[in-house]
Amino acid sequence: MKKFNRAGLLAGGIAASLAFTACNQQPATNTEGGTSAAAPDSTQTSAAAMPTSSSFGKTNAGAEAQLFTLTNAHGVKATITNFGGTLTSLMVPDKDGKMGDVILGFDNVSGYQSPEFLKSGPYFGALIGRYGNRIKGGKFTLDGKEYTLAKNNGPNSLHGGKVGFDKVVWDAKPGSSADGQTLTLTYNSKDGEEGYPGNLAVTVVYTLTADDALRIDYTATTDKATPVNLTNHAYFNLNHGVGKDILGHEVTLPADRYTVVDATLIPTGELKPVKGTPFDFTTPHTIGERIGQVPGGYDHNWVLNNPSGMHAAATVYDAATGRTMEVTTTEPGIQFYTGNFLDGTLKGKGGTVYGKNSGFCLETQHFPDSPNQPSFPSTILKPGDTLKSTTIYKFGVRK
Ligand code: BGC
């Protein structure tokens, strides 16, 4: 079996690190509109040089949540809150140039902290850590020592535990780089937090690029060896709106294998060929075409082909709007989740009721439960090493 390791991914993240160091951070303008950048095309909306910021309401703990708006010269807009580093909206054009929001979420921070949201745990748009997806039995052994994590998903630990990176307030600095407006988020996760070893310093940079892509660069360092698996949990619907599901979206995943899971969604260790199964998205298929053959719906990790450097992870096309999304990443896997546990109890932006299959996630990642699966690419970050990971979601239209 092919092995990947953190070192391989480090090489893949060089471009990202260069972009990161080139990032010129400046304080927020805090004014609507901000200062104007020179517009590359005067027929298009000019982008402010810096993201703008506004209040997103008070967190349950009484902290002020902020909302940052990143804009590019085409009028594409991404809004991100420092609460959970959550991507709350992304406005992109359809085939007629009409802007629409392709992200599931809420109008203010209280939506992300309501009892219903916390109970059902969909993690809309959030940054996920310290470990994305499940760790079996909430336990792993590292350097001969067993660590016990908070179990928050049946017998397992999911997405970092009870208070993962999605539920903390990140330090946020708006800025701009040669590639576009940026938001740099930092969080220091303490030694022992949620049971994980080591003080982990995490930096995530969102960049809205001139070519209509949202790039996410993740960096982390630690003072003790620890598992780390960082991702973003955005739910996309390229035709987001009341009563619209994602079953008609056409998906391509350049992955010949996926990780087989047990009844609690923990990988068995088997990497199974997708050929001849409803998991074969090596050629485009609508989500709805074969979802009925997968009990519960898609919620699996695909093993990406050719995982070195920046590589293809997914392509999505929605015929109704003409919108396309291309995902590229430095990560070896991708969790394709079709919103199977959404059940209509959450009401989001514009009164949209989020029912089953009203959004899908494409979470780039290392494989679930890697700390307990020695044959999987390692997720262990060691002191002195720097984790670097990049994922790009690029939008376009097909006419
Ligand atoms: C997991 C799902 C889970 C969802 C929301 C996904 O990454 O694979 O099983 O329901 O996140 O928590």
CSV table of C-alpha atoms and ligand atoms in Angstrom, one decimal:
chain,number,residue,atom,x,y,z
A,1,MET,CA,0.0,0.0,0.0
A,2,LYS,CA,1.1,3.5,-0.8
A,3,LYS,CA,2.2,5.4,2.3
A,4,PHE,CA,2.0,9.2,2.9
A,5,ASN,CA,3.6,11.1,5.7
A,6,ARG,CA,3.6,14.5,7.1
A,7,ALA,CA,7.0,15.2,5.5
A,8,GLY,CA,5.6,14.6,2.1
A,9,LEU,CA,2.8,17.0,2.8
A,10,LEU,CA,5.3,19.6,4.1
A,11,ALA,CA,6.8,19.7,0.6
A,12,GLY,CA,3.3,20.1,-0.9
A,13,GLY,CA,2.7,23.1,1.3
A,14,ILE,CA,5.6,25.2,0.1
A,15,ALA,CA,3.5,27.3,-2.2
A,16,ALA,CA,1.1,27.9,0.7
A,17,SER,CA,3.9,28.9,3.1
A,18,LEU,CA,5.3,31.3,0.6
A,19,ALA,CA,1.9,32.9,0.1
A,20,PHE,CA,1.5,32.9,3.9
A,21,THR,CA,4.8,34.8,4.5
A,22,ALA,CA,3.9,37.2,1.8
A,23,CYS,CA,0.7,38.1,3.6
A,24,ASN,CA,0.8,41.8,4.6
A,25,GLN,CA,-1.3,42.1,7.7
A,26,GLN,CA,-2.8,45.4,8.7
A,27,PRO,CA,-5.4,46.4,11.2
A,28,ALA,CA,-9.1,46.3,10.3
A,29,THR,CA,-10.6,49.4,8.8
A,30,ASN,CA,-13.9,48.7,10.5
A,31,THR,CA,-15.7,50.9,7.9
A,32,GLU,CA,-18.2,49.6,5.4
A,33,GLY,CA,-16.5,49.7,2.0
A,34,GLY,CA,-13.0,50.4,3.3
A,35,THR,CA,-10.4,51.8,1.0
A,36,SER,CA,-10.7,51.0,-2.6
A,37,ALA,CA,-8.1,48.9,-4.4
A,38,ALA,CA,-7.3,49.7,-8.0
A,39,ALA,CA,-10.0,47.8,-10.0
A,40,PRO,CA,-8.4,45.5,-12.6
A,41,ASP,CA,-11.5,45.9,-14.7
A,42,SER,CA,-13.6,49.0,-14.3
A,43,THR,CA,-16.7,47.3,-15.6
A,44,GLN,CA,-16.7,45.2,-12.4
A,45,THR,CA,-17.3,46.0,-8.8
A,46,SER,CA,-14.0,47.3,-7.3
A,47,ALA,CA,-12.8,45.4,-4.2
A,48,ALA,CA,-11.8,47.1,-1.0
A,49,ALA,CA,-8.1,46.7,-0.2
A,50,MET,CA,-9.0,45.2,3.2
A,51,PRO,CA,-11.8,43.1,4.5
A,52,THR,CA,-14.5,44.9,6.4
A,53,SER,CA,-15.7,43.9,9.8
A,54,SER,CA,-19.0,44.1,11.7
A,55,SER,CA,-20.6,42.7,14.8
A,56,PHE,CA,-21.9,39.1,14.6
A,57,GLY,CA,-23.6,39.3,18.0
A,58,LYS,CA,-22.5,38.0,21.4
A,59,THR,CA,-21.4,34.4,22.1
A,60,ASN,CA,-23.1,32.5,24.9
A,61,ALA,CA,-20.0,33.3,27.0
A,62,GLY,CA,-20.6,37.0,26.4
A,63,ALA,CA,-17.7,37.6,24.0
A,64,GLU,CA,-18.2,39.9,21.0
A,65,ALA,CA,-18.2,37.8,17.8
A,66,GLN,CA,-17.0,39.6,14.7
A,67,LEU,CA,-17.9,39.0,11.1
A,68,PHE,CA,-15.3,39.8,8.4
A,69,THR,CA,-16.2,40.2,4.8
A,70,LEU,CA,-13.6,39.5,2.1
A,71,THR,CA,-14.4,40.8,-1.4
A,72,ASN,CA,-12.7,40.4,-4.8
A,73,ALA,CA,-13.0,42.6,-7.9
A,74,HIS,CA,-15.8,40.4,-9.4
A,75,GLY,CA,-18.0,41.0,-6.4
A,76,VAL,CA,-17.4,37.6,-4.9
A,77,LYS,CA,-17.8,37.8,-1.1
A,78,ALA,CA,-16.9,35.5,1.7
A,79,THR,CA,-18.0,36.2,5.3
A,80,ILE,CA,-16.1,34.5,8.2
A,81,THR,CA,-16.6,34.9,11.9
A,82,ASN,CA,-13.9,34.6,14.5
A,83,PHE,CA,-16.3,32.2,16.4
A,84,GLY,CA,-15.1,28.8,15.3
A,85,GLY,CA,-13.3,30.4,12.3
A,86,THR,CA,-16.6,29.7,10.6
A,87,LEU,CA,-17.3,30.5,7.0
A,88,THR,CA,-20.9,31.8,7.2
A,89,SER,CA,-21.5,32.8,3.5
A,90,LEU,CA,-20.0,32.8,0.1
A,91,MET,CA,-21.6,34.8,-2.7
A,92,VAL,CA,-20.6,33.6,-6.2
A,93,PRO,CA,-22.2,34.2,-9.6
A,94,ASP,CA,-24.4,31.7,-11.5
A,95,LYS,CA,-24.4,31.3,-15.3
A,96,ASP,CA,-26.4,34.5,-15.7
A,97,GLY,CA,-24.0,36.5,-13.4
A,98,LYS,CA,-26.5,36.5,-10.6
A,99,MET,CA,-24.9,36.3,-7.2
A,100,GLY,CA,-26.0,33.7,-4.7
A,101,ASP,CA,-24.9,32.3,-1.4
A,102,VAL,CA,-23.7,28.7,-1.7
A,103,ILE,CA,-23.0,28.0,2.1
A,104,LEU,CA,-25.4,26.8,4.7
A,105,GLY,CA,-25.4,28.8,7.9
A,106,PHE,CA,-27.0,31.4,10.2
A,107,ASP,CA,-27.4,35.2,10.3
A,108,ASN,CA,-25.7,35.7,13.6
A,109,VAL,CA,-23.6,33.9,16.1
A,110,SER,CA,-26.5,32.7,18.2
A,111,GLY,CA,-27.6,30.4,15.4
A,112,TYR,CA,-24.2,28.6,15.8
A,113,GLN,CA,-24.8,28.2,19.6
A,114,SER,CA,-28.5,27.4,19.8
A,115,PRO,CA,-29.3,24.2,21.8
A,116,GLU,CA,-30.7,22.6,18.6
A,117,PHE,CA,-27.5,23.3,16.7
A,118,LEU,CA,-25.2,22.0,19.5
A,119,LYS,CA,-27.4,18.9,20.0
A,120,SER,CA,-27.4,17.9,16.3
A,121,GLY,CA,-23.8,18.9,15.8
A,122,PRO,CA,-23.6,19.7,12.1
A,123,TYR,CA,-20.5,22.0,12.5
A,124,PHE,CA,-21.8,24.3,9.7
A,125,GLY,CA,-18.8,26.1,8.0
A,126,ALA,CA,-16.5,25.7,11.1
A,127,LEU,CA,-12.8,25.1,11.4
A,128,ILE,CA,-12.4,21.6,12.8
A,129,GLY,CA,-9.6,20.5,15.2
A,130,ARG,CA,-7.6,19.3,16.9
A,131,TYR,CA,-8.6,16.1,15.0
A,132,GLY,CA,-11.1,16.2,12.1
A,133,ASN,CA,-13.5,13.2,12.1
A,134,ARG,CA,-13.6,10.2,14.4
A,135,ILE,CA,-11.1,8.6,16.8
A,136,LYS,CA,-12.2,5.1,17.8
A,137,GLY,CA,-13.3,4.8,21.4
A,138,GLY,CA,-11.9,8.3,22.1
A,139,LYS,CA,-8.5,6.7,22.7
A,140,PHE,CA,-5.1,6.4,21.1
A,141,THR,CA,-1.6,5.4,22.3
A,142,LEU,CA,1.4,7.6,21.4
A,143,ASP,CA,5.0,6.9,22.4
A,144,GLY,CA,3.7,4.2,24.8
A,145,LYS,CA,1.3,6.4,26.6
A,146,GLU,CA,-2.5,6.0,26.3
A,147,TYR,CA,-4.6,9.2,25.9
A,148,THR,CA,-8.3,9.5,26.6
A,149,LEU,CA,-10.4,12.0,24.7
A,150,ALA,CA,-13.9,13.3,25.3
A,151,LYS,CA,-16.4,11.0,23.6
A,152,ASN,CA,-19.0,13.1,21.9
A,153,ASN,CA,-20.3,10.8,19.1
A,154,GLY,CA,-21.6,7.5,20.6
A,155,PRO,CA,-18.5,5.5,21.6
A,156,ASN,CA,-16.1,7.8,19.6
A,157,SER,CA,-14.6,11.2,19.7
A,158,LEU,CA,-15.6,13.4,16.7
A,159,HIS,CA,-14.2,16.7,15.4
A,160,GLY,CA,-11.9,17.5,18.4
A,161,GLY,CA,-14.3,16.5,21.2
A,162,LYS,CA,-16.9,18.5,23.3
A,163,VAL,CA,-15.3,21.9,22.7
A,164,GLY,CA,-13.4,21.6,19.5
A,165,PHE,CA,-11.8,24.4,17.5
A,166,ASP,CA,-15.3,25.1,16.0
A,167,LYS,CA,-16.6,26.4,19.4
A,168,VAL,CA,-13.7,28.7,20.4
A,169,VAL,CA,-13.1,32.4,19.6
A,170,TRP,CA,-10.1,32.7,17.4
A,171,ASP,CA,-7.9,35.8,17.3
A,172,ALA,CA,-8.6,37.4,13.9
A,173,LYS,CA,-6.5,39.8,11.7
A,174,PRO,CA,-7.8,41.0,8.4
A,175,GLY,CA,-5.2,41.8,5.8
A,176,SER,CA,-4.4,41.5,2.1
A,177,SER,CA,-1.8,39.7,0.1
A,178,ALA,CA,-0.8,39.7,-3.6
A,179,ASP,CA,-3.5,37.0,-4.0
A,180,GLY,CA,-6.4,38.9,-2.4
A,181,GLN,CA,-8.0,39.8,0.8
A,182,THR,CA,-7.1,37.6,3.8
A,183,LEU,CA,-8.3,36.8,7.3
A,184,THR,CA,-5.6,35.3,9.5
A,185,LEU,CA,-7.0,33.3,12.5
A,186,THR,CA,-4.9,32.0,15.3
A,187,TYR,CA,-5.7,29.8,18.2
A,188,ASN,CA,-3.5,28.3,20.9
A,189,SER,CA,-4.8,24.9,22.1
A,190,LYS,CA,-3.5,24.1,25.6
A,191,ASP,CA,-1.7,20.9,26.6
A,192,GLY,CA,-4.4,18.5,27.8
A,193,GLU,CA,-7.3,20.3,26.0
A,194,GLU,CA,-10.0,17.7,25.2
A,195,GLY,CA,-7.4,15.1,26.3
A,196,TYR,CA,-4.8,15.9,23.6
A,197,PRO,CA,-1.1,16.2,24.4
A,198,GLY,CA,0.9,19.3,23.8
A,199,ASN,CA,0.4,23.1,23.4
A,200,LEU,CA,-0.7,23.4,19.8
A,201,ALA,CA,-0.3,26.8,18.0
A,202,VAL,CA,-2.6,26.9,15.0
A,203,THR,CA,-2.8,29.5,12.3
A,204,VAL,CA,-5.5,29.5,9.5
A,205,VAL,CA,-5.4,32.0,6.7
A,206,TYR,CA,-8.5,32.4,4.5
A,207,THR,CA,-7.7,34.1,1.2
A,208,LEU,CA,-10.3,35.2,-1.3
A,209,THR,CA,-8.4,35.2,-4.6
A,210,ALA,CA,-8.8,37.3,-7.8
A,211,ASP,CA,-9.9,34.1,-9.7
A,212,ASP,CA,-12.9,33.4,-7.4
A,213,ALA,CA,-11.4,30.9,-5.1
A,214,LEU,CA,-11.4,30.6,-1.4
A,215,ARG,CA,-8.0,29.3,-0.3
A,216,ILE,CA,-7.5,28.0,3.3
A,217,ASP,CA,-3.9,27.6,4.5
A,218,TYR,CA,-3.4,25.8,7.8
A,219,THR,CA,-0.2,25.9,9.9
A,220,ALA,CA,0.4,24.3,13.3
A,221,THR,CA,3.3,23.6,15.7
A,222,THR,CA,3.4,21.8,19.0
A,223,ASP,CA,5.6,21.3,22.0
A,224,LYS,CA,4.7,17.5,22.4
A,225,ALA,CA,3.9,14.9,19.8
A,226,THR,CA,0.1,15.0,19.1
A,227,PRO,CA,-2.3,13.9,16.4
A,228,VAL,CA,-3.6,16.8,14.3
A,229,ASN,CA,-6.1,16.8,11.4
A,230,LEU,CA,-7.4,20.2,10.5
A,231,THR,CA,-10.3,20.9,8.0
A,232,ASN,CA,-13.2,23.1,7.2
A,233,HIS,CA,-16.8,21.8,7.6
A,234,ALA,CA,-18.6,24.1,5.1
A,235,TYR,CA,-21.9,22.7,3.8
A,236,PHE,CA,-22.2,23.7,0.1
A,237,ASN,CA,-25.4,23.9,-2.0
A,238,LEU,CA,-24.7,25.6,-5.3
A,239,ASN,CA,-28.4,26.2,-5.6
A,240,HIS,CA,-28.9,27.2,-1.9
A,241,GLY,CA,-32.5,28.2,-1.1
A,242,VAL,CA,-35.7,27.3,0.5
A,243,GLY,CA,-36.6,23.6,-0.2
A,244,LYS,CA,-33.6,22.9,-2.4
A,245,ASP,CA,-31.5,19.8,-1.9
A,246,ILE,CA,-28.2,18.8,-3.4
A,247,LEU,CA,-29.3,15.5,-5.0
A,248,GLY,CA,-29.1,17.0,-8.5
A,249,HIS,CA,-25.5,18.2,-8.1
A,250,GLU,CA,-23.0,16.3,-10.2
A,251,VAL,CA,-19.8,15.2,-8.3
A,252,THR,CA,-16.5,13.8,-9.5
A,253,LEU,CA,-13.9,12.5,-6.9
A,254,PRO,CA,-10.5,11.4,-8.3
A,255,ALA,CA,-10.3,8.5,-5.9
A,256,ASP,CA,-10.1,4.8,-6.8
A,257,ARG,CA,-10.5,3.7,-3.2
A,258,TYR,CA,-12.4,4.7,-0.1
A,259,THR,CA,-12.0,3.7,3.6
A,260,VAL,CA,-14.6,1.1,4.6
A,261,VAL,CA,-16.3,1.9,7.9
A,262,ASP,CA,-18.0,-0.1,10.7
A,263,ALA,CA,-21.4,0.7,12.1
A,264,THR,CA,-20.0,3.6,14.2
A,265,LEU,CA,-18.3,5.1,11.1
A,266,ILE,CA,-14.8,4.1,12.2
A,267,PRO,CA,-12.6,2.8,9.4
A,268,THR,CA,-12.0,-1.0,9.4
A,269,GLY,CA,-8.5,-0.4,7.8
A,270,GLU,CA,-9.6,-1.7,4.4
A,271,LEU,CA,-9.1,0.6,1.4
A,272,LYS,CA,-11.7,-0.7,-1.0
A,273,PRO,CA,-11.8,-0.1,-4.7
A,274,VAL,CA,-14.8,2.0,-5.7
A,275,LYS,CA,-15.1,0.3,-9.1
A,276,GLY,CA,-18.6,-1.1,-9.7
A,277,THR,CA,-20.0,0.5,-6.5
A,278,PRO,CA,-22.1,3.6,-5.7
A,279,PHE,CA,-18.8,5.1,-4.3
A,280,ASP,CA,-17.3,5.3,-7.8
A,281,PHE,CA,-17.2,9.1,-8.6
A,282,THR,CA,-14.2,8.8,-10.8
A,283,THR,CA,-16.6,9.9,-13.6
A,284,PRO,CA,-19.3,12.5,-12.8
A,285,HIS,CA,-22.5,11.2,-11.2
A,286,THR,CA,-25.3,13.2,-9.5
A,287,ILE,CA,-25.4,12.7,-5.8
A,288,GLY,CA,-29.0,11.4,-6.0
A,289,GLU,CA,-28.3,8.8,-8.6
A,290,ARG,CA,-27.1,6.0,-6.3
A,291,ILE,CA,-27.4,7.5,-2.8
A,292,GLY,CA,-30.3,5.1,-2.1
A,293,GLN,CA,-27.9,2.2,-2.4
A,294,VAL,CA,-25.8,3.6,0.5
A,295,PRO,CA,-27.5,3.1,3.8
A,296,GLY,CA,-27.9,6.5,5.5
A,297,GLY,CA,-26.3,8.3,2.5
A,298,TYR,CA,-22.6,9.2,1.7
A,299,ASP,CA,-20.5,9.9,4.8
A,300,HIS,CA,-17.1,8.3,3.9
A,301,ASN,CA,-13.5,9.2,3.3
A,302,TRP,CA,-12.2,8.8,-0.2
A,303,VAL,CA,-8.5,8.0,-0.8
A,304,LEU,CA,-7.3,10.6,-3.3
A,305,ASN,CA,-5.3,9.4,-6.2
A,306,ASN,CA,-1.8,11.0,-6.7
A,307,PRO,CA,-1.8,12.8,-3.3
A,308,SER,CA,1.5,14.7,-3.6
A,309,GLY,CA,1.7,18.4,-3.7
A,310,MET,CA,-1.4,20.3,-4.6
A,311,HIS,CA,-3.8,17.8,-6.2
A,312,ALA,CA,-7.3,17.4,-7.4
A,313,ALA,CA,-9.8,16.4,-4.7
A,314,ALA,CA,-13.3,17.0,-6.2
A,315,THR,CA,-15.3,18.7,-8.9
A,316,VAL,CA,-19.0,19.7,-8.4
A,317,TYR,CA,-21.5,21.0,-11.1
A,318,ASP,CA,-25.0,22.2,-10.6
A,319,ALA,CA,-26.9,22.2,-13.8
A,320,ALA,CA,-29.8,24.3,-12.4
A,321,THR,CA,-27.5,27.3,-11.8
A,322,GLY,CA,-24.5,26.4,-14.0
A,323,ARG,CA,-22.2,26.9,-10.9
A,324,THR,CA,-19.1,24.8,-10.6
A,325,MET,CA,-16.7,24.2,-7.7
A,326,GLU,CA,-13.3,22.6,-8.0
A,327,VAL,CA,-11.5,21.5,-4.9
A,328,THR,CA,-7.7,21.0,-4.7
A,329,THR,CA,-5.7,20.2,-1.6
A,330,THR,CA,-2.4,18.9,-0.1
A,331,GLU,CA,-4.4,16.4,2.0
A,332,PRO,CA,-4.5,12.6,1.1
A,333,GLY,CA,-8.3,12.2,1.8
A,334,ILE,CA,-11.7,13.8,1.5
A,335,GLN,CA,-14.8,13.2,3.6
A,336,PHE,CA,-17.8,13.5,1.3
A,337,TYR,CA,-20.8,13.9,3.6
A,338,THR,CA,-24.3,14.5,2.1
A,339,GLY,CA,-25.9,16.1,5.1
A,340,ASN,CA,-27.6,12.8,6.1
A,341,PHE,CA,-28.2,13.9,9.7
A,342,LEU,CA,-29.9,17.2,8.9
A,343,ASP,CA,-33.6,16.7,9.8
A,344,GLY,CA,-35.3,20.0,9.3
A,345,THR,CA,-35.0,21.2,12.9
A,346,LEU,CA,-32.5,23.9,12.0
A,347,LYS,CA,-33.7,27.1,10.3
A,348,GLY,CA,-30.9,29.2,8.8
A,349,LYS,CA,-30.4,32.3,6.7
A,350,GLY,CA,-33.5,33.7,5.0
A,351,GLY,CA,-35.7,31.2,6.8
A,352,THR,CA,-34.2,28.2,5.0
A,353,VAL,CA,-35.1,25.0,6.7
A,354,TYR,CA,-32.2,22.6,6.6
A,355,GLY,CA,-33.6,19.2,5.9
A,356,LYS,CA,-31.8,15.9,4.9
A,357,ASN,CA,-29.4,16.4,1.9
A,358,SER,CA,-29.8,20.2,1.9
A,359,GLY,CA,-26.0,20.6,1.8
A,360,PHE,CA,-22.9,18.5,1.2
A,361,CYS,CA,-19.4,18.7,2.7
A,362,LEU,CA,-16.1,18.1,1.1
A,363,GLU,CA,-13.7,18.0,4.1
A,364,THR,CA,-10.2,17.6,2.9
A,365,GLN,CA,-8.3,15.6,5.6
A,366,HIS,CA,-6.1,12.8,6.7
A,367,PHE,CA,-8.1,9.6,7.1
A,368,PRO,CA,-10.5,9.2,10.2
A,369,ASP,CA,-9.0,7.3,13.2
A,370,SER,CA,-5.4,7.5,11.8
A,371,PRO,CA,-3.9,7.5,15.3
A,372,ASN,CA,-5.2,3.9,15.7
A,373,GLN,CA,-4.4,2.8,12.1
A,374,PRO,CA,-0.7,2.3,11.6
A,375,SER,CA,-1.1,1.7,7.8
A,376,PHE,CA,-2.8,5.1,7.2
A,377,PRO,CA,-0.7,8.3,6.5
A,378,SER,CA,0.5,9.6,9.8
A,379,THR,CA,-1.3,12.5,11.6
A,380,ILE,CA,1.3,12.8,14.3
A,381,LEU,CA,2.9,16.3,14.5
A,382,LYS,CA,6.2,16.4,16.4
A,383,PRO,CA,7.9,19.3,18.2
A,384,GLY,CA,10.2,21.1,15.8
A,385,ASP,CA,8.0,20.2,12.7
A,386,THR,CA,5.5,22.5,11.2
A,387,LEU,CA,2.2,21.2,9.8
A,388,LYS,CA,1.3,22.9,6.6
A,389,SER,CA,-1.9,22.1,4.7
A,390,THR,CA,-3.8,23.9,1.9
A,391,THR,CA,-7.2,23.5,0.4
A,392,ILE,CA,-8.7,25.6,-2.4
A,393,TYR,CA,-12.4,25.8,-3.3
A,394,LYS,CA,-12.6,27.5,-6.8
A,395,PHE,CA,-15.8,28.6,-8.3
A,396,GLY,CA,-16.9,29.1,-11.9
A,397,VAL,CA,-19.8,28.5,-14.2
A,398,ARG,CA,-20.5,26.2,-17.1
A,399,LYS,CA,-23.0,27.5,-19.7
B,1,BGC,C1,-19.0,13.3,9.7
B,1,BGC,C2,-20.4,13.0,9.9
B,1,BGC,C3,-21.0,14.0,10.9
B,1,BGC,C4,-20.8,15.4,10.3
B,1,BGC,C5,-21.3,16.4,11.2
B,1,BGC,C6,-18.9,14.7,9.2
B,1,BGC,O1,-17.5,15.0,9.0
B,1,BGC,O2,-18.3,12.4,8.9
B,1,BGC,O3,-20.6,11.7,10.3
B,1,BGC,O4,-22.4,13.7,11.1
B,1,BGC,O5,-19.4,15.6,10.1
B,1,BGC,O6,-20.9,16.3,12.5
